Coordinates of C-alpha atoms (C1' of nucleotides) in Angstrom, one line a residue:
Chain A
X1 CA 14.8 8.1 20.0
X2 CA 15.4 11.9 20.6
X3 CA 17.0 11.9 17.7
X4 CA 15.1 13.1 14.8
X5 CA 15.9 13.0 11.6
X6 CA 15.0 15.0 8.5
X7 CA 14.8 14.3 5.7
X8 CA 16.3 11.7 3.7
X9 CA 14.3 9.4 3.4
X10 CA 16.6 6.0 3.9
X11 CA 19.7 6.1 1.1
X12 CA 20.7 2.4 2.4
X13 CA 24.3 3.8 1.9
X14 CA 25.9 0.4 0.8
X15 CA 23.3 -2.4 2.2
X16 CA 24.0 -1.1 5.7
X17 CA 19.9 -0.1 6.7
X18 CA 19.9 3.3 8.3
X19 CA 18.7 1.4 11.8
X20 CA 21.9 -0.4 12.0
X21 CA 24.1 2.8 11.7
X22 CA 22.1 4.5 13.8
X23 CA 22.5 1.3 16.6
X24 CA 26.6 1.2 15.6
X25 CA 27.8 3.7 18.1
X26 CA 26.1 2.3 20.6
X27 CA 28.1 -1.1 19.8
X28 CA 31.0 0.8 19.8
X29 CA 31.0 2.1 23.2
X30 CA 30.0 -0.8 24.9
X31 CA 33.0 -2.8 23.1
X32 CA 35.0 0.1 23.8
X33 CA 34.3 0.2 27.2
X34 CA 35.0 -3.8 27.3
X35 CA 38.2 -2.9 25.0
X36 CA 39.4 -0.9 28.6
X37 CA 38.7 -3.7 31.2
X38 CA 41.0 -5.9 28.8
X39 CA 38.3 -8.2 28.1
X40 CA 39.1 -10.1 24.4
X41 CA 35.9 -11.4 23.4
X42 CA 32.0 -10.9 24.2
X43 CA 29.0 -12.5 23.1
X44 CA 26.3 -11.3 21.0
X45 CA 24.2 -11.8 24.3
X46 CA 26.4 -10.1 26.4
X47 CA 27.3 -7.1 24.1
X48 CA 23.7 -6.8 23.3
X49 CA 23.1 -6.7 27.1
X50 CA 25.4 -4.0 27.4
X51 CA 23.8 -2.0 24.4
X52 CA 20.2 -2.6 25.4
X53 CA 18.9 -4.1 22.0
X54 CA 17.7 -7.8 21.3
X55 CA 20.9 -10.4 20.7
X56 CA 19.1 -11.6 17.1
X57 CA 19.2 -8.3 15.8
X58 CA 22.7 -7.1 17.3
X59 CA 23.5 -10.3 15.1
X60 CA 21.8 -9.2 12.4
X61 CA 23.8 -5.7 12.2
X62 CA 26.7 -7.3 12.4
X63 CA 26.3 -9.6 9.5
X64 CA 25.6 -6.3 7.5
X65 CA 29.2 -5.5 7.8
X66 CA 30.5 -9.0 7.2
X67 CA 31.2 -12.4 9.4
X68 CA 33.3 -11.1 12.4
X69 CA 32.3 -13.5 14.6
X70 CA 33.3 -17.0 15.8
X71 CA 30.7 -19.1 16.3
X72 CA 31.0 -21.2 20.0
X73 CA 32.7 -18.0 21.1
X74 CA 31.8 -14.9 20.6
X75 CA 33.1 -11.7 18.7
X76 CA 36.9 -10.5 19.1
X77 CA 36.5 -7.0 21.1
X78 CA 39.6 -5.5 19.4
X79 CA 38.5 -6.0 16.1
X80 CA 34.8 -5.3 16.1
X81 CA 36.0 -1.9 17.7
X82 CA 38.3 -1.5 14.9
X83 CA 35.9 -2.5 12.4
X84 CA 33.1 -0.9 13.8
X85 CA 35.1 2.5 13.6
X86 CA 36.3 1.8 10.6
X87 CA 32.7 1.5 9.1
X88 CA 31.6 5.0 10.9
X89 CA 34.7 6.6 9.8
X90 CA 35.9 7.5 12.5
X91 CA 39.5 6.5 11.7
X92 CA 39.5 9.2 10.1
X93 CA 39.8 13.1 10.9
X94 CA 36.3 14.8 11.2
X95 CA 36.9 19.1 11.5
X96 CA 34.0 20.3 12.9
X97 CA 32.6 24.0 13.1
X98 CA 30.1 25.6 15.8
X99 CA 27.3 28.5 14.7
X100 CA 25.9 30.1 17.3
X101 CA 28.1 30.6 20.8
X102 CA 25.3 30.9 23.3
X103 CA 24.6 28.7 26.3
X104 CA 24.3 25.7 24.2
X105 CA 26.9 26.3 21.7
X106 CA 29.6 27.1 24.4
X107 CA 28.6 23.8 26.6
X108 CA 29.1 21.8 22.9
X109 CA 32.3 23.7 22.6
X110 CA 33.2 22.2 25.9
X111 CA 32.0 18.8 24.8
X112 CA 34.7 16.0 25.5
X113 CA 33.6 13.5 23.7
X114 CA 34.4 15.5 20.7
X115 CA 38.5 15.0 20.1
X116 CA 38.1 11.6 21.9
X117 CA 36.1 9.9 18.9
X118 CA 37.6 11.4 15.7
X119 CA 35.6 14.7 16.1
X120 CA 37.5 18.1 15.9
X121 CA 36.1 21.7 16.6
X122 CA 37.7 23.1 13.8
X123 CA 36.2 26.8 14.8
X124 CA 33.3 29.0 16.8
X125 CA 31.0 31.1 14.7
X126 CA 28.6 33.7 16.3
X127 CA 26.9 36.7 14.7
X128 CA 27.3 38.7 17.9
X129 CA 31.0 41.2 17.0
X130 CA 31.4 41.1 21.0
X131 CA 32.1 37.6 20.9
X132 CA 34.6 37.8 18.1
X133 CA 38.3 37.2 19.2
X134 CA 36.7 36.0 22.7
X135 CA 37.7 32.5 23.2
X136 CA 35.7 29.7 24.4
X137 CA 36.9 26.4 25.3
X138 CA 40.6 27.1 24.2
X139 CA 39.1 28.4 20.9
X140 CA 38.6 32.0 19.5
X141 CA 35.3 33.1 18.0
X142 CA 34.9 34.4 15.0
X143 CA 32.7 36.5 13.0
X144 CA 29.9 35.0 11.2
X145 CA 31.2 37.2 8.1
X146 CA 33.8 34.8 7.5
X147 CA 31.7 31.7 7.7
X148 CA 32.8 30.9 4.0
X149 CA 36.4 31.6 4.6
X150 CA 36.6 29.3 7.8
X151 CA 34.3 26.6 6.0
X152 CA 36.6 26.2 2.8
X153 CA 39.8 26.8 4.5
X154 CA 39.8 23.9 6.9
X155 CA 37.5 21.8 4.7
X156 CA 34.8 21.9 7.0
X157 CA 31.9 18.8 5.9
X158 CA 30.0 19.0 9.1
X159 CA 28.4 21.9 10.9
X160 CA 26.8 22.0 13.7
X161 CA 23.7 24.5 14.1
X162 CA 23.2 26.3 17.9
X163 CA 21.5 29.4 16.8
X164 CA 18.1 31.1 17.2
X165 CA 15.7 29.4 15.4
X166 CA 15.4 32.3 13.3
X167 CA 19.1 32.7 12.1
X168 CA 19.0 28.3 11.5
X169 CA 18.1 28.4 8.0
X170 CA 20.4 31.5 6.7
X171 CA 23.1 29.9 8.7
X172 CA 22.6 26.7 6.9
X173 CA 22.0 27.8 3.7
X174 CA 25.3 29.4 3.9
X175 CA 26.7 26.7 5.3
X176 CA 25.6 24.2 2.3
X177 CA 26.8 26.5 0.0
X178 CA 30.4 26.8 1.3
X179 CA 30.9 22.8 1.0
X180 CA 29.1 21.4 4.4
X181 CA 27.0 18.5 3.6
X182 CA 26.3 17.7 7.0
X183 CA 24.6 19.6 9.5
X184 CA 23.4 19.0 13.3
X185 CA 20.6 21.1 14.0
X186 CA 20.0 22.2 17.9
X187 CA 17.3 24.9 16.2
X188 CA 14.1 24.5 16.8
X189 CA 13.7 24.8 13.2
X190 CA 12.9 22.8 10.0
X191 CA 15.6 23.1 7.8
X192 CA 15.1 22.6 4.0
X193 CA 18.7 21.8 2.1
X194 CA 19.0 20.4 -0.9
X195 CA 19.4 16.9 -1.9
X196 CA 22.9 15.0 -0.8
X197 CA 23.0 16.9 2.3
X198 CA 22.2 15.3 5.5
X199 CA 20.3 17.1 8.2
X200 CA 20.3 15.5 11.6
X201 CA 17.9 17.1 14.6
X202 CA 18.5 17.7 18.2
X203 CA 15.4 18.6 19.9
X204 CA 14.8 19.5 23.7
X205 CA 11.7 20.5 24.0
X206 CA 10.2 17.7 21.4
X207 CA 11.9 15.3 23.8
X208 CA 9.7 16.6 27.1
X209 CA 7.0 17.0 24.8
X210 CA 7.2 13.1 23.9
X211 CA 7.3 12.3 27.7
X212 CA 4.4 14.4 28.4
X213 CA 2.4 12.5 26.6
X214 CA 3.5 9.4 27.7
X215 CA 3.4 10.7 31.4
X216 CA -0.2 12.0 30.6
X217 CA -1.3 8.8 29.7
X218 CA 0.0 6.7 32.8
X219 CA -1.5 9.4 35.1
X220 CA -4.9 9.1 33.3
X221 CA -5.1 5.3 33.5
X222 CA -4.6 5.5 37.4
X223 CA -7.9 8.3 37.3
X224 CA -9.6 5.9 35.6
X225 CA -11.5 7.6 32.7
X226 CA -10.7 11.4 33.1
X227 CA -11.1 13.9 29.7
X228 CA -13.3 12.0 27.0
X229 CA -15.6 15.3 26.7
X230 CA -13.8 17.1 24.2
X231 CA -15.2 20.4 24.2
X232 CA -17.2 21.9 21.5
X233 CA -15.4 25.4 21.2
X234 CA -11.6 25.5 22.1
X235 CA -11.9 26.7 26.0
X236 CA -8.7 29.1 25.4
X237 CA -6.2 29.1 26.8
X238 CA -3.5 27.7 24.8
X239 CA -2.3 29.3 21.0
X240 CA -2.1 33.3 21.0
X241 CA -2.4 34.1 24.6
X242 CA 0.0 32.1 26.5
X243 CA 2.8 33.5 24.2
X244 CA 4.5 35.5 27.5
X245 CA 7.9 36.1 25.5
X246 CA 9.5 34.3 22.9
X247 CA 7.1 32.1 21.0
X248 CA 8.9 29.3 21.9
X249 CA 10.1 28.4 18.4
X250 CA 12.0 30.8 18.6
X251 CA 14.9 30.5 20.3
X252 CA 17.6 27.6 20.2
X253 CA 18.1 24.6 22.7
X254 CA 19.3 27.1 24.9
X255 CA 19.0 30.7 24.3
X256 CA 22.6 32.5 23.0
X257 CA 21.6 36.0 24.1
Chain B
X1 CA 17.6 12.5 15.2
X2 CA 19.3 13.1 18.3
X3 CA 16.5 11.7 19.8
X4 CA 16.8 7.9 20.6
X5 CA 14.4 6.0 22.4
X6 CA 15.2 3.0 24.7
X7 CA 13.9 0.3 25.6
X8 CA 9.8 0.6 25.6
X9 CA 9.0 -1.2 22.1
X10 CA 6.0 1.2 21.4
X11 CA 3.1 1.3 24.0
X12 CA 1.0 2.1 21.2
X13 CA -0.8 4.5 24.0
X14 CA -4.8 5.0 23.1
X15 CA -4.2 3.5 19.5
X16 CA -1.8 6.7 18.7
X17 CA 0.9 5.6 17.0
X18 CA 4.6 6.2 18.2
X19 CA 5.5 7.9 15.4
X20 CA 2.2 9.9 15.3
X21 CA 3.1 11.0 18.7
X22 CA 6.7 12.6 18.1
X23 CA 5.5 14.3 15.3
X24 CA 2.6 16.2 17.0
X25 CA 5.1 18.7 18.6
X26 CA 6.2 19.8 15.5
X27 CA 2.9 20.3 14.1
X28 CA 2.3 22.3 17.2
X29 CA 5.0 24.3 16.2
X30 CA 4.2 25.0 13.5
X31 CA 0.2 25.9 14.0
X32 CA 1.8 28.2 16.9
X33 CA 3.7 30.0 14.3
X34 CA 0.4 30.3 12.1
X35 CA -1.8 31.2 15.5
X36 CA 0.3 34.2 15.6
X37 CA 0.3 35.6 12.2
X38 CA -2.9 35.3 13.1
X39 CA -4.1 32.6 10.4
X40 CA -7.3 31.6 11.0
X41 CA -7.2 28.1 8.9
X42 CA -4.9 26.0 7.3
X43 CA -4.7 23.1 4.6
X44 CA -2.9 19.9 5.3
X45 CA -0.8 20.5 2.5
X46 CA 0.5 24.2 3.3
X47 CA 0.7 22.8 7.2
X48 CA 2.8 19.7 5.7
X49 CA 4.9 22.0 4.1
X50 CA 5.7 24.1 7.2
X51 CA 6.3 20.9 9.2
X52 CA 8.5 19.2 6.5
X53 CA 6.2 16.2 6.2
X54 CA 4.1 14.4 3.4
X55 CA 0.6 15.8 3.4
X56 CA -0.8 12.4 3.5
X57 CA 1.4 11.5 6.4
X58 CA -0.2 14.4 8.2
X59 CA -3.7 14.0 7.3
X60 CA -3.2 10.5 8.6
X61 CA -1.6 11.2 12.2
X62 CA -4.4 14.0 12.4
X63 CA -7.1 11.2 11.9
X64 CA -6.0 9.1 15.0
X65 CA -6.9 12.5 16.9
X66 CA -10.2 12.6 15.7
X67 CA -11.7 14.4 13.0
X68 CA -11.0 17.9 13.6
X69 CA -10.5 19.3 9.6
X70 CA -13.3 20.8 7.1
X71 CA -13.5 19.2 3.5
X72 CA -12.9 21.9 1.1
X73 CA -11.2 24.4 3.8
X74 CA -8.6 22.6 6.0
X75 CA -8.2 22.8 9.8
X76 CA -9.1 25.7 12.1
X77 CA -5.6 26.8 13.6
X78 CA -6.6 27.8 17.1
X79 CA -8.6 24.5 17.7
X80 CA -5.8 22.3 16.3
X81 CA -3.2 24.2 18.5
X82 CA -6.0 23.4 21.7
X83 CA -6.3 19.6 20.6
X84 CA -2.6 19.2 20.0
X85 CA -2.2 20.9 23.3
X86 CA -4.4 18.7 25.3
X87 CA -3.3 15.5 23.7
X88 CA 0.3 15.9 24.2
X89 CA -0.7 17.1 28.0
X90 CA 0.6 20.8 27.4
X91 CA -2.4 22.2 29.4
X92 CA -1.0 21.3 32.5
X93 CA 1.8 22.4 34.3
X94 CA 5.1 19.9 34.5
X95 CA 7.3 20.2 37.1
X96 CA 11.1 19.1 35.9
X97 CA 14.1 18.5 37.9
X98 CA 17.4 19.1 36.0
X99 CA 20.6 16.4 37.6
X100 CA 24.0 17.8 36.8
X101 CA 24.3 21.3 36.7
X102 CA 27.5 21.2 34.4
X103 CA 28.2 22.8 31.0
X104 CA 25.2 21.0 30.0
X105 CA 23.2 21.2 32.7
X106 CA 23.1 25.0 32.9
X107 CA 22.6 25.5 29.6
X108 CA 19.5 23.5 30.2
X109 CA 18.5 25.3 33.0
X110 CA 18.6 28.7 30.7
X111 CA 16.5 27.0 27.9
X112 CA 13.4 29.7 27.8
X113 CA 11.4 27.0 25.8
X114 CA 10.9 25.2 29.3
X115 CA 8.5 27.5 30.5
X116 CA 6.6 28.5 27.6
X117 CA 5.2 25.3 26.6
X118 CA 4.4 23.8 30.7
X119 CA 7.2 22.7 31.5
X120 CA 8.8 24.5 34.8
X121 CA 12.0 23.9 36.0
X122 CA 11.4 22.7 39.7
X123 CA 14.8 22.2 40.9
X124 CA 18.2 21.8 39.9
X125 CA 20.3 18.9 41.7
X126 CA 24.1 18.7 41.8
X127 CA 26.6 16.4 43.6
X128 CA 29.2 18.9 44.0
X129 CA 28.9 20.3 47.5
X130 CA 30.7 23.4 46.0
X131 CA 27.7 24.1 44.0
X132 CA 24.9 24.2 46.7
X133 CA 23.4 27.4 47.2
X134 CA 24.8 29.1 43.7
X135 CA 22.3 30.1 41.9
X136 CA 22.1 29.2 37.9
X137 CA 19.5 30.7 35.8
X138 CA 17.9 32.3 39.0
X139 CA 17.4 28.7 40.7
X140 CA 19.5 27.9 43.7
X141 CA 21.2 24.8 42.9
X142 CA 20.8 21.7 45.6
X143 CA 22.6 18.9 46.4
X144 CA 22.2 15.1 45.5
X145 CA 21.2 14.3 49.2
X146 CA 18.0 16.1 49.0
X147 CA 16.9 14.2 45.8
X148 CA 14.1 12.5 47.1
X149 CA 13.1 14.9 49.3
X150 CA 12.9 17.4 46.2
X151 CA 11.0 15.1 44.1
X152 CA 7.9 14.2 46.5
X153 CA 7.7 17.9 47.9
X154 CA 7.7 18.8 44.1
X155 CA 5.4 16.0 43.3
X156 CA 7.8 16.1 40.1
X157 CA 7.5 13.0 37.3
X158 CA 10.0 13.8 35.0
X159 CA 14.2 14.3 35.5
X160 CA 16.5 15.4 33.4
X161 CA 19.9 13.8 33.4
X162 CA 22.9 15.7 32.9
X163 CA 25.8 14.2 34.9
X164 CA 29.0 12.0 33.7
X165 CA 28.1 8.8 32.4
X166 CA 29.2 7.2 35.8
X167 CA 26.6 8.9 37.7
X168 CA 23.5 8.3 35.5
X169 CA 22.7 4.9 36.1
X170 CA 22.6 5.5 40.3
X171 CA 21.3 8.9 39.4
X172 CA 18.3 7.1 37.6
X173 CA 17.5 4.7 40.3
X174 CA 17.0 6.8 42.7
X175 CA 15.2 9.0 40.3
X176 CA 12.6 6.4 39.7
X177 CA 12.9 5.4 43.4
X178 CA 11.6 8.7 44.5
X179 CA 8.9 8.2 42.1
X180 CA 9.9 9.8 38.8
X181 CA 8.4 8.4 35.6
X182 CA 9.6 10.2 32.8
X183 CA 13.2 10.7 32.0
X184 CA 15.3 12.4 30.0
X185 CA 18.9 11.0 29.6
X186 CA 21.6 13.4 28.1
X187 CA 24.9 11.1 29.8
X188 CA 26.4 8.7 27.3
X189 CA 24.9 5.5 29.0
X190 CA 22.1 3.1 28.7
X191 CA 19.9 3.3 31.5
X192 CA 18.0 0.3 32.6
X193 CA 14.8 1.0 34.6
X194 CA 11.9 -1.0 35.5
X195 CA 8.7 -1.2 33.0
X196 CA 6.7 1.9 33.3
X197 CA 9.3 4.1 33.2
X198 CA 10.0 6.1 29.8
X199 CA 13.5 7.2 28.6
X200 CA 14.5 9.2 25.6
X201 CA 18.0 9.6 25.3
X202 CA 19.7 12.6 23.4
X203 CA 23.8 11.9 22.8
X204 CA 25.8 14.4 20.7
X205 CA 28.4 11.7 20.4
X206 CA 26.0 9.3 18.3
X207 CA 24.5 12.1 16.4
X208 CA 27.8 13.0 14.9
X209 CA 28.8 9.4 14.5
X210 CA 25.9 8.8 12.3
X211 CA 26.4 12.0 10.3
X212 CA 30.2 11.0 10.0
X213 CA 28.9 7.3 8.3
X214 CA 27.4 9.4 5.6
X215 CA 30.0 11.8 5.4
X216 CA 32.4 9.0 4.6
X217 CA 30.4 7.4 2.3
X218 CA 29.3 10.1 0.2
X219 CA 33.3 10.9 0.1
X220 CA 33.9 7.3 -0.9
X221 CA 31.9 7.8 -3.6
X222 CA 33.4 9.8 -5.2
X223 CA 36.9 8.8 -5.3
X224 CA 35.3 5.6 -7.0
X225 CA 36.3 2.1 -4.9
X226 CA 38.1 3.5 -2.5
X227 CA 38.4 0.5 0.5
X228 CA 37.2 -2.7 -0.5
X229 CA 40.0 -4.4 0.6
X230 CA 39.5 -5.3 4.7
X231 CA 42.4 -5.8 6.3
X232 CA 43.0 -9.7 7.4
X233 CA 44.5 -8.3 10.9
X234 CA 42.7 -5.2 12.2
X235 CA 46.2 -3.1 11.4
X236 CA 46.1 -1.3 14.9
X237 CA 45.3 2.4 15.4
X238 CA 41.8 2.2 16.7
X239 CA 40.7 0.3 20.2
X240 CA 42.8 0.2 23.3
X241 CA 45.3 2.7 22.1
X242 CA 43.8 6.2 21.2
X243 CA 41.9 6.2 24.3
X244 CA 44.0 9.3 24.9
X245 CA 42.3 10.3 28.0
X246 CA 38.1 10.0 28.8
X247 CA 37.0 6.9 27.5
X248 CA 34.6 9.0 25.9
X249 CA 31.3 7.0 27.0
X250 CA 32.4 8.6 30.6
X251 CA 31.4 12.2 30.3
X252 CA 28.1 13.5 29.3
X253 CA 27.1 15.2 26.8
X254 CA 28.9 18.2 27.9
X255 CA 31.5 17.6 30.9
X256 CA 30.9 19.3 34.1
X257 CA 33.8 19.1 35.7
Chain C
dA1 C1' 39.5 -38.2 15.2
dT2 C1' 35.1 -37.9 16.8
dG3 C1' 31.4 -36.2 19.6
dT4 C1' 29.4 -32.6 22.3
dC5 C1' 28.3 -28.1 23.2
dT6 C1' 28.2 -23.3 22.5
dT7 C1' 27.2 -19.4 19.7
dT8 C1' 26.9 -17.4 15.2
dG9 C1' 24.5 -16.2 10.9
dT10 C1' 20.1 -16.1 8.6
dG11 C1' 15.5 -17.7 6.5
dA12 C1' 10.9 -16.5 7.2
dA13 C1' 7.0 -14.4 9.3
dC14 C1' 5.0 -10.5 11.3
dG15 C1' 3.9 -5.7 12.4
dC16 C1' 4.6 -0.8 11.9
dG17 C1' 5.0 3.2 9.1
dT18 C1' 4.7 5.5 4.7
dG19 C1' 2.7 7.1 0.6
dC20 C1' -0.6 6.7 -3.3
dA21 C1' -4.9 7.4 -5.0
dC22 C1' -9.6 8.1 -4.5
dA23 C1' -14.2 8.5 -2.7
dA24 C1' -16.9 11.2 0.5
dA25 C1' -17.9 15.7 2.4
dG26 C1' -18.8 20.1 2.4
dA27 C1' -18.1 25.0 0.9
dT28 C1' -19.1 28.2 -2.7
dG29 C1' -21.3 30.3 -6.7
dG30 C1' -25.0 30.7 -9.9
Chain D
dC1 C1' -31.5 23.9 -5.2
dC2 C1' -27.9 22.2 -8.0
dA3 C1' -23.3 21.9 -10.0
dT4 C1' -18.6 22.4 -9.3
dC5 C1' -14.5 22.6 -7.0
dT6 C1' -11.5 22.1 -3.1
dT7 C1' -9.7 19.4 0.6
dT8 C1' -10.2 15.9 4.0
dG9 C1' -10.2 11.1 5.6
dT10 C1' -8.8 6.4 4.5
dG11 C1' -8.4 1.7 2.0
dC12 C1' -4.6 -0.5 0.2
dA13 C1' -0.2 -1.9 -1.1
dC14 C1' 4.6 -1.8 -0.3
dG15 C1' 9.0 -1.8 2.2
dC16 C1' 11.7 -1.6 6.3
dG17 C1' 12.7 -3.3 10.7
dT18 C1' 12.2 -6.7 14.4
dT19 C1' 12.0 -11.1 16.2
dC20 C1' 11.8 -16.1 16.4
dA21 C1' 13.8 -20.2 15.6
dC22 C1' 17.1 -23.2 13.7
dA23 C1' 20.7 -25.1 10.9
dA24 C1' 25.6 -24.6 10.2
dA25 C1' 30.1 -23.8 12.1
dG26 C1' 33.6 -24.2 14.9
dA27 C1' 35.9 -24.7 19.7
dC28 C1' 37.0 -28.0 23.1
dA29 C1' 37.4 -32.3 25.5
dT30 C1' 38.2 -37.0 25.4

DNA sequence: ATGTCTTTGTGAACGCGTGCACAAAGATGG
DNA sequence: CCATCTTTGTGCACGCGTTCACAAAGACAT
């Protein structure tokens, strides 16, 4: 999955196994989009269908949150939904805050799926005093001087991270240390927080790397045997040189500035 | 992570692991960082560090590359950044087509990482008529009708999605159609494509979700029991109801329109 | 009320990934 | 040339996640 995660090793919150939460949104918006056509019930091979996993192990999360189902028929959309959300806690209220308005953080800013599902952008932070007052998506950004302020006054728990990757781990530091314990990181960054705080990656260019491989591989098989010689010396190319601009790691997702 | 896989159980490539594989770009990263403080070697341990792995772990993946470290001194930068290069297929050039030029989509067409590390943003493909023509990050933006066409003259093998959830899955077949391999799905859908044919997904929506089940649970934790008691009817408030406008799974990442 | 048929829930086996701990390898100094 | 010291490369054990396969449970018809 593109999503990488950091840290943490696997706190197996309450029994639930970090897999299944991590496959419990996707349950949700298949029965959620069932929920809309009106359908009442769907089995676990149909729903697991929908989702794109294995029926056994759709069964399998399930019976981690209890016995919702009824067997020679299937699970009850409504509930499960409710359940489901219940369990994510997303019945609840999530304020949200943005660091780092560039191209990335404005397009998250713009984000839809963000009110729809609990999740609200509480407020924009960028470093850059132009932006302040500016606003983007409905919203006014604000100076990161009052990261602190804006944290603790609308009792902020998750941040996301759409900075250079340079300003990611300032950004989160401060961020930790004004109350957030959750963070989304679109830097291309390693973040280091300490222990009870979740750190959750977002990764572009990981992503295409992972493909390239992959994509590498299928094209070599076709040409038959192809590399095998590796060469004694490293023939250049690559490291140092190819460095045109920004070293790559440098910048965010999508560049701010 | 953001980063979710689908489908494809783990093709186990050349005998590199999976995992091995979508940790190489961050020890790329990393050793591209060191290449240009110009650090000529570099221990497992002090590269683990840097790369927010276990030194073990590390030494491990390295192994499946070959045996490319000195006892006693560690791992010559420059030729790890060359191996790493060549076995995630960085030394050639990868033409990418970008579908959707939304919010999303044009922030992803601005990402300077693209070009520094072989990737090159061949094209960018919209459905909107309107948008033909306009350029966005310097690249005249073309419409869906010229997909194919764009591909083969390209001889491009990975796509990017970026559209509403409702255009990804048609989006994708002719995507593979035209002879694309590789993709890269930011729209709120699971795409089904034939064998052969690698996906990664990214989706905000399920990043926060996840972080939001930890949230909630580190919360409930505190205020001792807390729930316990699950309703025997689900007391309404979730499903059908709140659906206040997008179903949510309908836009992409970012909405375009 | 009983039998049949569908579908759940789960026991058990298997495979992958992780991390420990150590032996082998080689550099370095005397 | 030998001893010492650092760091790699890996054998091994453990735990998580996945999948199969099946018994139990309940709906539904007769």
């Amino acid at each position: 999955m593109a999503t990488g995660r950091t840290h943490r090793p696997a706190t197996r919150s309450r029994g639930i196994p970090e897999a299944t939460v991590a496959r419990l949104p996707l349950y949700l918006r298949a029965l959620t989009a069932l929920s809309e056509r009106s359908v009442p019930t769907v089995s676990s091979e149909e729903l697991a269908a929908a989702a794109g996993v294995n029926s056994a192990k759709l069964r399998k999360d399930f019976s981690y949150l209890g016995s919702y189902g009824t067997r020679g028929v299937g699970y009850d959309v409504e509930y499960l939904v409710y359940q489901i959300s219940r369990e994510l806690g997303l019945t609840q209220d999530w304020p949200v805050v943005i660091v780092g308005i560039g191209n990335l953080g404005a397009a998250l800013a713009n984000y839809g799926g963000f009110a729809s599902r609990g999740f609200r952008v509480a407020a924009l932070i960028d470093a850059d005093p132009a932006m302040a007052g500016k606003p983007v998506a409905g919203i006014p950004v604000q100076h990161t001087d009052d990261l602190e302020k804006i944290i603790k006054d609308n009792g902020v728990s998750i941040g996301v991270i759409a900075t250079p990757a340079g300003a990611a781990q300032p950004v989160c530091d401060r961020l930790v240390a004004a109350g957030v314990t959750s963070i989304l990181n679109f830097a291309p960054t390693v973040l280091s927080v300490p222990d009870g705080v979740d750190v959750r990656k977002v990764d572009l260019s990981i992503e295409l790397q992972i493909l390239a491989f992959h994509e590498q591989r299928k094209a070599g098989e076709e040409t038959a045997a192809g590399d095998g010689a590796l060469p004694a010396a490293a023939p250049r190319g690559a490291a140092a040189g190819d460095a045109d601009q920004g070293p790559d790691g440098d910048v965010p997702a999508v560049m701010p500035a």
